[in-house]
Each structure stands twice: as structure tokens, then as C-alpha cells.
Short mmCIF file of C-alpha atoms in Angstrom, two decimals:
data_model
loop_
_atom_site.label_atom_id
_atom_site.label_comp_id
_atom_site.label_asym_id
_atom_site.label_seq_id
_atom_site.Cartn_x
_atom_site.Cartn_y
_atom_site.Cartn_z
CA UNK A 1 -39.79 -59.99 16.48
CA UNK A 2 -37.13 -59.04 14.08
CA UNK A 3 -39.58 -56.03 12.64
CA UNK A 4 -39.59 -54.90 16.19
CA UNK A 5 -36.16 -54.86 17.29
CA UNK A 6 -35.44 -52.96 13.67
CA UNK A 7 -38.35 -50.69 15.48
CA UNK A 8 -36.34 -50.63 18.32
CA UNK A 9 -32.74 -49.35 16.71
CA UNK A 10 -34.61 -46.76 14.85
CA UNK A 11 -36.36 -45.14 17.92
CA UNK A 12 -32.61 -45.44 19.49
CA UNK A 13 -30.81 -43.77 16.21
CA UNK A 14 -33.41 -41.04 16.31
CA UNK A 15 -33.22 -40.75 20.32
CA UNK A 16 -29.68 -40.31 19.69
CA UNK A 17 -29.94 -37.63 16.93
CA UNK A 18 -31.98 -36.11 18.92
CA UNK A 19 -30.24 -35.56 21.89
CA UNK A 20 -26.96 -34.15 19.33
CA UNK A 21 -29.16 -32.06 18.21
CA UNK A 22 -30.27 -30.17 21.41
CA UNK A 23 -26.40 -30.39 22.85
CA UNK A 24 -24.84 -28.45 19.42
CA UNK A 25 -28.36 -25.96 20.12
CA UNK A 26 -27.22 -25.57 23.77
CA UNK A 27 -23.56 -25.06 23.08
CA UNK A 28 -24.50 -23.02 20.22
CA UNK A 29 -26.50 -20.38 22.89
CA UNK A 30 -23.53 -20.89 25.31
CA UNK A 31 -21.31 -19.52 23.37
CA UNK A 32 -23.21 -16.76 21.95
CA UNK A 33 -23.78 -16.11 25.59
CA UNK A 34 -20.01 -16.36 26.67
CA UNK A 35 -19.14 -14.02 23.50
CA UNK A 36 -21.60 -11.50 24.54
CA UNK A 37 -19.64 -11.27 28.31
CA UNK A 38 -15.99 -11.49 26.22
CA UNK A 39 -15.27 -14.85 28.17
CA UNK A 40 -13.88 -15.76 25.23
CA UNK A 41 -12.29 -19.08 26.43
CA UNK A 42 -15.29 -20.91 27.00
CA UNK A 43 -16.88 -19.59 23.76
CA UNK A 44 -14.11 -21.06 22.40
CA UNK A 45 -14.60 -24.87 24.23
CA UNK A 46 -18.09 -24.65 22.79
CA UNK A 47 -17.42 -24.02 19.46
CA UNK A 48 -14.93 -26.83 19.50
CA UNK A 49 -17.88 -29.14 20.85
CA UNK A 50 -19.93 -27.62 17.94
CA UNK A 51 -17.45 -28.66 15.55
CA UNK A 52 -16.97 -31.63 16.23
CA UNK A 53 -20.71 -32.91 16.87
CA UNK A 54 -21.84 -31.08 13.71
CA UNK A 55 -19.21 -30.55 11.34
CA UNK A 56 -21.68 -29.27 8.88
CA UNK A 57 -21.76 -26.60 10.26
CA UNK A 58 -18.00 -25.30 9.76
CA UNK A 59 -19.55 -22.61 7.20
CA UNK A 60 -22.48 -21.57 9.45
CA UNK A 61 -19.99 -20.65 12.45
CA UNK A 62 -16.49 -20.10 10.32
CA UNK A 63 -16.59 -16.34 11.15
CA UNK A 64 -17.79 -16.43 14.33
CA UNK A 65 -15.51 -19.60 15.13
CA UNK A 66 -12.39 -17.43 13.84
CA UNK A 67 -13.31 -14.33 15.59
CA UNK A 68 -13.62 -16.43 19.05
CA UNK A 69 -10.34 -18.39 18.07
CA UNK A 70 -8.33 -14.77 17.64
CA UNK A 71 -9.85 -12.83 20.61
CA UNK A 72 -9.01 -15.71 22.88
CA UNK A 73 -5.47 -16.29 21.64
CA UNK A 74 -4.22 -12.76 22.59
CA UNK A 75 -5.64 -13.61 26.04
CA UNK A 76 -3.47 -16.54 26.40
CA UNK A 77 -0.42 -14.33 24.50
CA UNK A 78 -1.41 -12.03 26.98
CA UNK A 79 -0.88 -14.45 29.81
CA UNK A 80 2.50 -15.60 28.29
CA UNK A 81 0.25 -19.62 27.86
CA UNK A 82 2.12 -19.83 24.52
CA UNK A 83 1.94 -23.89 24.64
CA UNK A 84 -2.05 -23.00 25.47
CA UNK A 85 -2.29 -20.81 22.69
CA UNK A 86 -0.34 -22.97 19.99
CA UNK A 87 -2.88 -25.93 20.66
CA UNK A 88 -5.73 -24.07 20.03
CA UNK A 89 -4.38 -23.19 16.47
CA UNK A 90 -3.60 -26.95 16.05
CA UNK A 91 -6.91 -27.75 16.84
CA UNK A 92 -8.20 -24.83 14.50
CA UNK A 93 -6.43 -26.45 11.62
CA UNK A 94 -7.58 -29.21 12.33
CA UNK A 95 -11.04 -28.39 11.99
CA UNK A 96 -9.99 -25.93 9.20
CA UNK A 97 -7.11 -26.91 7.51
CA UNK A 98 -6.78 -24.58 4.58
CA UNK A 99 -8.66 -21.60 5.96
CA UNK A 100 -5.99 -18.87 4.93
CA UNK A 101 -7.38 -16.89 7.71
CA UNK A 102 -6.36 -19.17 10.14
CA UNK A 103 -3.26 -20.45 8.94
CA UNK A 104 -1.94 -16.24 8.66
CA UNK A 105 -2.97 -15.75 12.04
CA UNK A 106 -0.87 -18.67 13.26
CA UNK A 107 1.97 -17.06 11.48
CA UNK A 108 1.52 -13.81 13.12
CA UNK A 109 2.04 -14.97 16.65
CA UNK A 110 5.13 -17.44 15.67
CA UNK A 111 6.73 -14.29 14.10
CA UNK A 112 6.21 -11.92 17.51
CA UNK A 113 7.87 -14.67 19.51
CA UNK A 114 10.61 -14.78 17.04
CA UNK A 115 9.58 -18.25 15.35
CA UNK A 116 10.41 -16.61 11.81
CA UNK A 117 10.83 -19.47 10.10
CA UNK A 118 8.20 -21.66 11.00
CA UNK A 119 6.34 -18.05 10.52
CA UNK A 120 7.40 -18.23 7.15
CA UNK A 121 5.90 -21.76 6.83
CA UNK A 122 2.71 -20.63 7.62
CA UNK A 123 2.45 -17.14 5.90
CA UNK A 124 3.30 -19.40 2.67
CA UNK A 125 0.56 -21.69 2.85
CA UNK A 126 -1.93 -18.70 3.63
CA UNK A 127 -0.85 -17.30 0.35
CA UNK A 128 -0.67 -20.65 -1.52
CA UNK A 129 -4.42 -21.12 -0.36
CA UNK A 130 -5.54 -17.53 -1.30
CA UNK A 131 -3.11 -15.93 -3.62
CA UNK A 132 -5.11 -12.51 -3.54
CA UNK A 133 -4.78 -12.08 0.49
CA UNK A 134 -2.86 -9.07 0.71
CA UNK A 135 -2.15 -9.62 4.24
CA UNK A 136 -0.70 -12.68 4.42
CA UNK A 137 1.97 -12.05 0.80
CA UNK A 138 2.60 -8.34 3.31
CA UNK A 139 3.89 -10.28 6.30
CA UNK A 140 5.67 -13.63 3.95
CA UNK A 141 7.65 -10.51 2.32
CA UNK A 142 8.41 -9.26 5.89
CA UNK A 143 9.58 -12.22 7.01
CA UNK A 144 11.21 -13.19 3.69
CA UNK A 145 13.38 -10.32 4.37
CA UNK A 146 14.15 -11.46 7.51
CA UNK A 147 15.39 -14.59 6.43
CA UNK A 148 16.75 -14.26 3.19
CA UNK A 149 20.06 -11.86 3.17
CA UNK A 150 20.63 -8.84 0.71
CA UNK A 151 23.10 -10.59 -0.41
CA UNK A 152 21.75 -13.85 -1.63
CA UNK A 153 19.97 -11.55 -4.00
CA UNK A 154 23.33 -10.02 -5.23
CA UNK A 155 24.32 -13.26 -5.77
CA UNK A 156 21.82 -14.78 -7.78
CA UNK A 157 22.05 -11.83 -10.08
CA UNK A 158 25.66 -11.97 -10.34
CA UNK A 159 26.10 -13.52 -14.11
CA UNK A 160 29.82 -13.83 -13.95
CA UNK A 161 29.25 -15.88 -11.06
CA UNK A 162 26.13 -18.19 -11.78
CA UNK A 163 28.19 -18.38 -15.34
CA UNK A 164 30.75 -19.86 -13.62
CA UNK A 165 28.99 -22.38 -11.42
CA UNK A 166 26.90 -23.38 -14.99
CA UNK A 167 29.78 -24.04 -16.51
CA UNK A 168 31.39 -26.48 -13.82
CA UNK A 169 28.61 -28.26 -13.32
CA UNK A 170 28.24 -28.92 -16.65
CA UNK A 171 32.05 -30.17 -16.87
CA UNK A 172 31.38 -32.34 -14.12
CA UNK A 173 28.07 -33.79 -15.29
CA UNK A 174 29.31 -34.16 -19.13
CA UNK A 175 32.56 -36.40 -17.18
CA UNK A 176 30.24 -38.78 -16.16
CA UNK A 177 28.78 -37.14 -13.14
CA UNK A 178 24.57 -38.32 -13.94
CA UNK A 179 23.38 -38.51 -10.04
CA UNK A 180 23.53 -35.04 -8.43
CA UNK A 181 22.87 -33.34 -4.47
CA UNK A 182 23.19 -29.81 -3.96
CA UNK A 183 23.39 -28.88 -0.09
CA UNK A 184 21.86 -26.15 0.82
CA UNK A 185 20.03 -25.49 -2.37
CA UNK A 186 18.72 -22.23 -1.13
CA UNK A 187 16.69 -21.21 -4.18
CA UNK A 188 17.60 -23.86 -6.18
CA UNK A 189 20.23 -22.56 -8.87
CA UNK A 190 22.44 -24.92 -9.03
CA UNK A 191 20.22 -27.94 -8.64
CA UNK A 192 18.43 -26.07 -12.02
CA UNK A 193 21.68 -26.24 -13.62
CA UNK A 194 22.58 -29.94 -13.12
CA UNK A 195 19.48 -31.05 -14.26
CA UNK A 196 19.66 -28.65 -17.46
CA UNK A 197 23.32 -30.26 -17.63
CA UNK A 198 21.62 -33.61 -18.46
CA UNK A 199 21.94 -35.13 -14.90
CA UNK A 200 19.54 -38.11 -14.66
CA UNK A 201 19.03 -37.58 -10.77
CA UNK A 202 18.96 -34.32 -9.04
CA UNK A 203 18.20 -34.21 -5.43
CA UNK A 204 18.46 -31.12 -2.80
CA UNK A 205 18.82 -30.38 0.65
CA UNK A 206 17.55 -27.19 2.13
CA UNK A 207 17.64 -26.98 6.27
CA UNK A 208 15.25 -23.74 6.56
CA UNK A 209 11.98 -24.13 5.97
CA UNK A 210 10.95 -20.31 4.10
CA UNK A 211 14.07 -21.17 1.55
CA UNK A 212 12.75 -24.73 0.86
CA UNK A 213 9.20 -23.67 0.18
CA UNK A 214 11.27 -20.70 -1.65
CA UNK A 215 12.72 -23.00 -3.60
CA UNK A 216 9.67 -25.29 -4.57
CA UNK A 217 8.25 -22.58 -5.69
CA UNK A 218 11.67 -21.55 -8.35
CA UNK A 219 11.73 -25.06 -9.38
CA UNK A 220 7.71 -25.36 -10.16
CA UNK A 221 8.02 -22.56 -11.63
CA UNK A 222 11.23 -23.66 -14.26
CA UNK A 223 8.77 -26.85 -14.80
CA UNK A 224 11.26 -29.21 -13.37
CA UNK A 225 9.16 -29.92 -9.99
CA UNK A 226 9.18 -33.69 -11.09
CA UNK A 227 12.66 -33.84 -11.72
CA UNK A 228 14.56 -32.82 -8.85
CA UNK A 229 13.74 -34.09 -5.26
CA UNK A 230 13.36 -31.35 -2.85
CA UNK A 231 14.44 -32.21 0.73
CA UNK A 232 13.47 -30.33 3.62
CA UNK A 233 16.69 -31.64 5.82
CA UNK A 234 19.52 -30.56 7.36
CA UNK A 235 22.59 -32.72 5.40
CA UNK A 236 23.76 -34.33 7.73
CA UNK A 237 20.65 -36.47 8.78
CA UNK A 238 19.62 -37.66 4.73
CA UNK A 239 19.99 -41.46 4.35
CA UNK A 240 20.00 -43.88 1.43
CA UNK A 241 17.84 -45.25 0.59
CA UNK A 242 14.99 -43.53 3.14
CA UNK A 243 15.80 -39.37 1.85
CA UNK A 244 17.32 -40.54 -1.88
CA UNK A 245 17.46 -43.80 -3.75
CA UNK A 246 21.19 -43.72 -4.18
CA UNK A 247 25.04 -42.74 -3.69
CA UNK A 248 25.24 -39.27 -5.76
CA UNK A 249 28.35 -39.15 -8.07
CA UNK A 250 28.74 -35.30 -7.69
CA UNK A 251 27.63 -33.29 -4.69
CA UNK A 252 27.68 -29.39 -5.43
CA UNK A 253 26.97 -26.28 -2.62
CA UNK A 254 27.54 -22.82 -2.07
CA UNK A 255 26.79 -22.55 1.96
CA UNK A 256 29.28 -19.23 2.76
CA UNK A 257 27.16 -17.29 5.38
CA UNK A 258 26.71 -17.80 8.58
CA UNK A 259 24.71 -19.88 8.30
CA UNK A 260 27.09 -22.75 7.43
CA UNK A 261 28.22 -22.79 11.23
CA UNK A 262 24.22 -24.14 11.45
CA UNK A 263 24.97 -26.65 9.43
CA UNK A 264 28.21 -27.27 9.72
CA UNK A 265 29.60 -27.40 6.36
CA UNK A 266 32.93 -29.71 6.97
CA UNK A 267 30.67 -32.16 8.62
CA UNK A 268 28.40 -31.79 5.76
CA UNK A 269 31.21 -32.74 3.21
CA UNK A 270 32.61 -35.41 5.21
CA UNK A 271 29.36 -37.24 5.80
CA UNK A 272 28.04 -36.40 1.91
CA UNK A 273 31.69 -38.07 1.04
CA UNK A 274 31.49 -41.06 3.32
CA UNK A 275 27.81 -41.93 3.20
CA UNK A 276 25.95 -40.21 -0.01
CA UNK A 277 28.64 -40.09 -2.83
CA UNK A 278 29.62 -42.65 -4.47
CA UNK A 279 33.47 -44.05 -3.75
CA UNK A 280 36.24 -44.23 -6.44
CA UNK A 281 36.91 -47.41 -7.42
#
């Protein structure tokens, strides 16, 4: 008896196997069929049914998969089903979550509907993923110059200026300022020069999303990745000890465009004051 019933599961596992086996063969025809009459929707539903019987197939049908992904996407842009269309990346990244492809594509359609930032996001990763995809570094620079004023680059190569910020930092950390947040880090400057100024905890705020990953990338890049704590948060909603460990002795910021009405630079200071710095005793 028991070598029969053990009979008995195998014929069922192979039954079973089977039967997946002629469904992904089916759907596969289907949607070669739908492709070839541009319905490009259902191609698309059976490639997702593919996928997810027979993942091991995600190389065999990657090209075909994307090219049925993007064709039926600017139907549904088309159509104005933006919620439609944004679920059927999700579920593309799911499937494919660092195809730079993809993830540039996704970026494309954000930026035409005026999602720059979140763009941004996506454009980054692409290039992250495949630093030699010309398209995807052409539209993070687009949108980079979107996002990032001409005159946050004046600034940061103003040395009279970034002189003077170096040097009061350095006043402030060398009084016994050691635990550090900079609000609105932007690229990261000033949370750089704390931690150069021998602060033992450096931690940074930065609300948009392109100026964050912006700034990852400066302070990777200076080595000091590991010592300051990037957050991708708007001030106002960090806690202690959730965001950062601890009251900050010394909070530092240069938000001046107009971008401080966003975050709200008065309520920034009062709740960094009340909540994350540490009160005189």
C-alpha cells in the first residue's frame, strides 16, 4: 500500500506538470496570436499568466514581454487609464525588478504627466542598474534640470560662501555640538562638513526624492555613505527614536527657495527645536 499511494502522488505531480505545461504552451500561442492582430492587451494578460506559471522563462520572453508591456501602455495613455497603465508597470517590476528597460520606461510616462520627481526616481535606478544606457542618464539630466535650479549650482560653487558655512559648522561642532541634522540637505554639503568637523552623528533630511538619491550619490561618492544617515522625509514628520536614535545638539539648513513654503521652514525650526534638538539645561 504505501509503495502505491507514493505511485499515486507521482502520477498526480506529473498530471499536474503536465497540464502547466500545455496552459504556458497555449498562452504562449495566444499571445503570439493577439500580437500578430495588435490586441495588445490581451497579449499582455497572457504573458503575465506565462510569467507567473513559468518564471523560467523571464529570459525566453523578456523582449517580447517588454515590447507587449510598451505597445499596450500608450493604449491605455492613449485612453487617459493612467491608474490602468501604472499597474501594469507595477506588475512589470514585479516580475522584472531591475530590468533598466522597464524601470526608464516607467519614468517616461510619470515625466509626460508631470510626475518629475517620482520620474526622477525611476530614471535613477535605470541608470544605477545599467550605467552605459544612454537613454535613461539623457532623460535623469532632463529631469535633473527640471528639478534642480541654476542656482543651486551657483551656490555650491560659491567658495566664499561654502567657506563660510565650513567654518561655522566647525565653530559649532568644536563647542560641543557632536550630534548633527541638516534639513533639507539638498546635495549634502553641509552634512559633509559636520561630519569632516568631527561630529559623531550626522543625520539628513531631504523631502524630494531626485535631490535625495542626488545626494546619496555625493555622499558615496566622499566615502562617508556609512556615516551620515540619509532621510528621505519631509522635517517635520522625523521622530526619535523611529527616523534617528537621538535629540541632535546642532541642527544646520540652507532652505531659501521656494521651495521652503513646501516645507515650511518656521515649522521646520520650531518642531526640530521642540522635538529633535536637544534642550538647554
Amino acid at each position: 500500500m504505501p509503495n502505491s499511494n507514493a505511485k499515486l502522488h507521482s502520477n498526480h505531480r506529473g498530471g499536474r506538470e503536465a497540464s502547466r505545461r500545455e496552459l504556458v504552451s497555449r498562452s504562449l500561442q495566444s499571445a503570439q496570436h493577439c500580437l500578430e492582430n495588435q490586441d495588445f492587451g490581451t497579449a499582455y494578460a497572457h504573458y503575465l499568466l506565462v510569467l507567473n506559471l513559468a518564471p523560467e522563462l523571464k529570459t525566453t520572453v523578456k523582449e517580447t514581454f517588454q515590447f507587449t508591456l510598451f505597445k499596450w501602455a500608450e493604449e491605455l495613455d492613449s485612453l487617459a487609464r493612467i491608474q490602468d497603465l501604472f499597474n501594469c508597470y507595477e506588475q512589470a517590476l514585479e516580475l522584472y525588478p531591475n530590468d533598466e528597460v522597464i524601470c526608464n520606461s516607467m519614468g517616461e510616462h510619470l515625466f509626460r504627466m508631470g510626475f518629475r520627481d517620482e520620474a526622477a526616481g525611476y530614471f535613477h535606478k535605470a541608470v544605477k542598474l545599467n550605467p552605459d544606457f544612454a537613454d535613461a542618464k539623457e532623460n535623469f539630466y532632463r529631469v535633473a534640470n527640471w528639478l534642480v535650479e541654476r542656482w543651486h549650482f551657483i551656490m555650491l560653487n560659491d567658495a566664499r560662501r561654502n567657506l563660510t558655512y565650513l567654518r561655522a559648522i566647525e565653530n559649532a561642532v568644536h563647542s560641543g555640538s557632536k550630534s548633527v541634522l541638516d534639513i533639507g540637505t539638498g546635495t549634502g554639503i553641509l552634512s559633509m562638513f559636520a561630519k569632516k568637523a568631527g561630529a559623531s552623528s550626522v543625520y539628513a533630511c531631504e523631502l524630494s526624492k531626485t535631490m535625495y538619491e542626488l545626494a546619496r550619490d555625493v555622499v558615496a561618492a566622499n566615502d562617508m555613505e556609512r556615516e551620515i544617515k540619509l532621510l528621505h522625509l519631509k522635517s517635520l514628520d522625523i521622530e526619535i527614536p523611529k527616523h534617528i536614535p537621538e535629540r541632535v545638539s546642532l541642527v544646520v539648513t540652507e532652505t531659501v527657495d521656494a521651495g521652503l513654503f513646501g516645507e515650511g521652514i518656521v515649522e521646520s525650526l520650531i518642531h526640530a527645536w521642540e522635538h529633535l534638538l536637544l534642550q538647554p539645561k
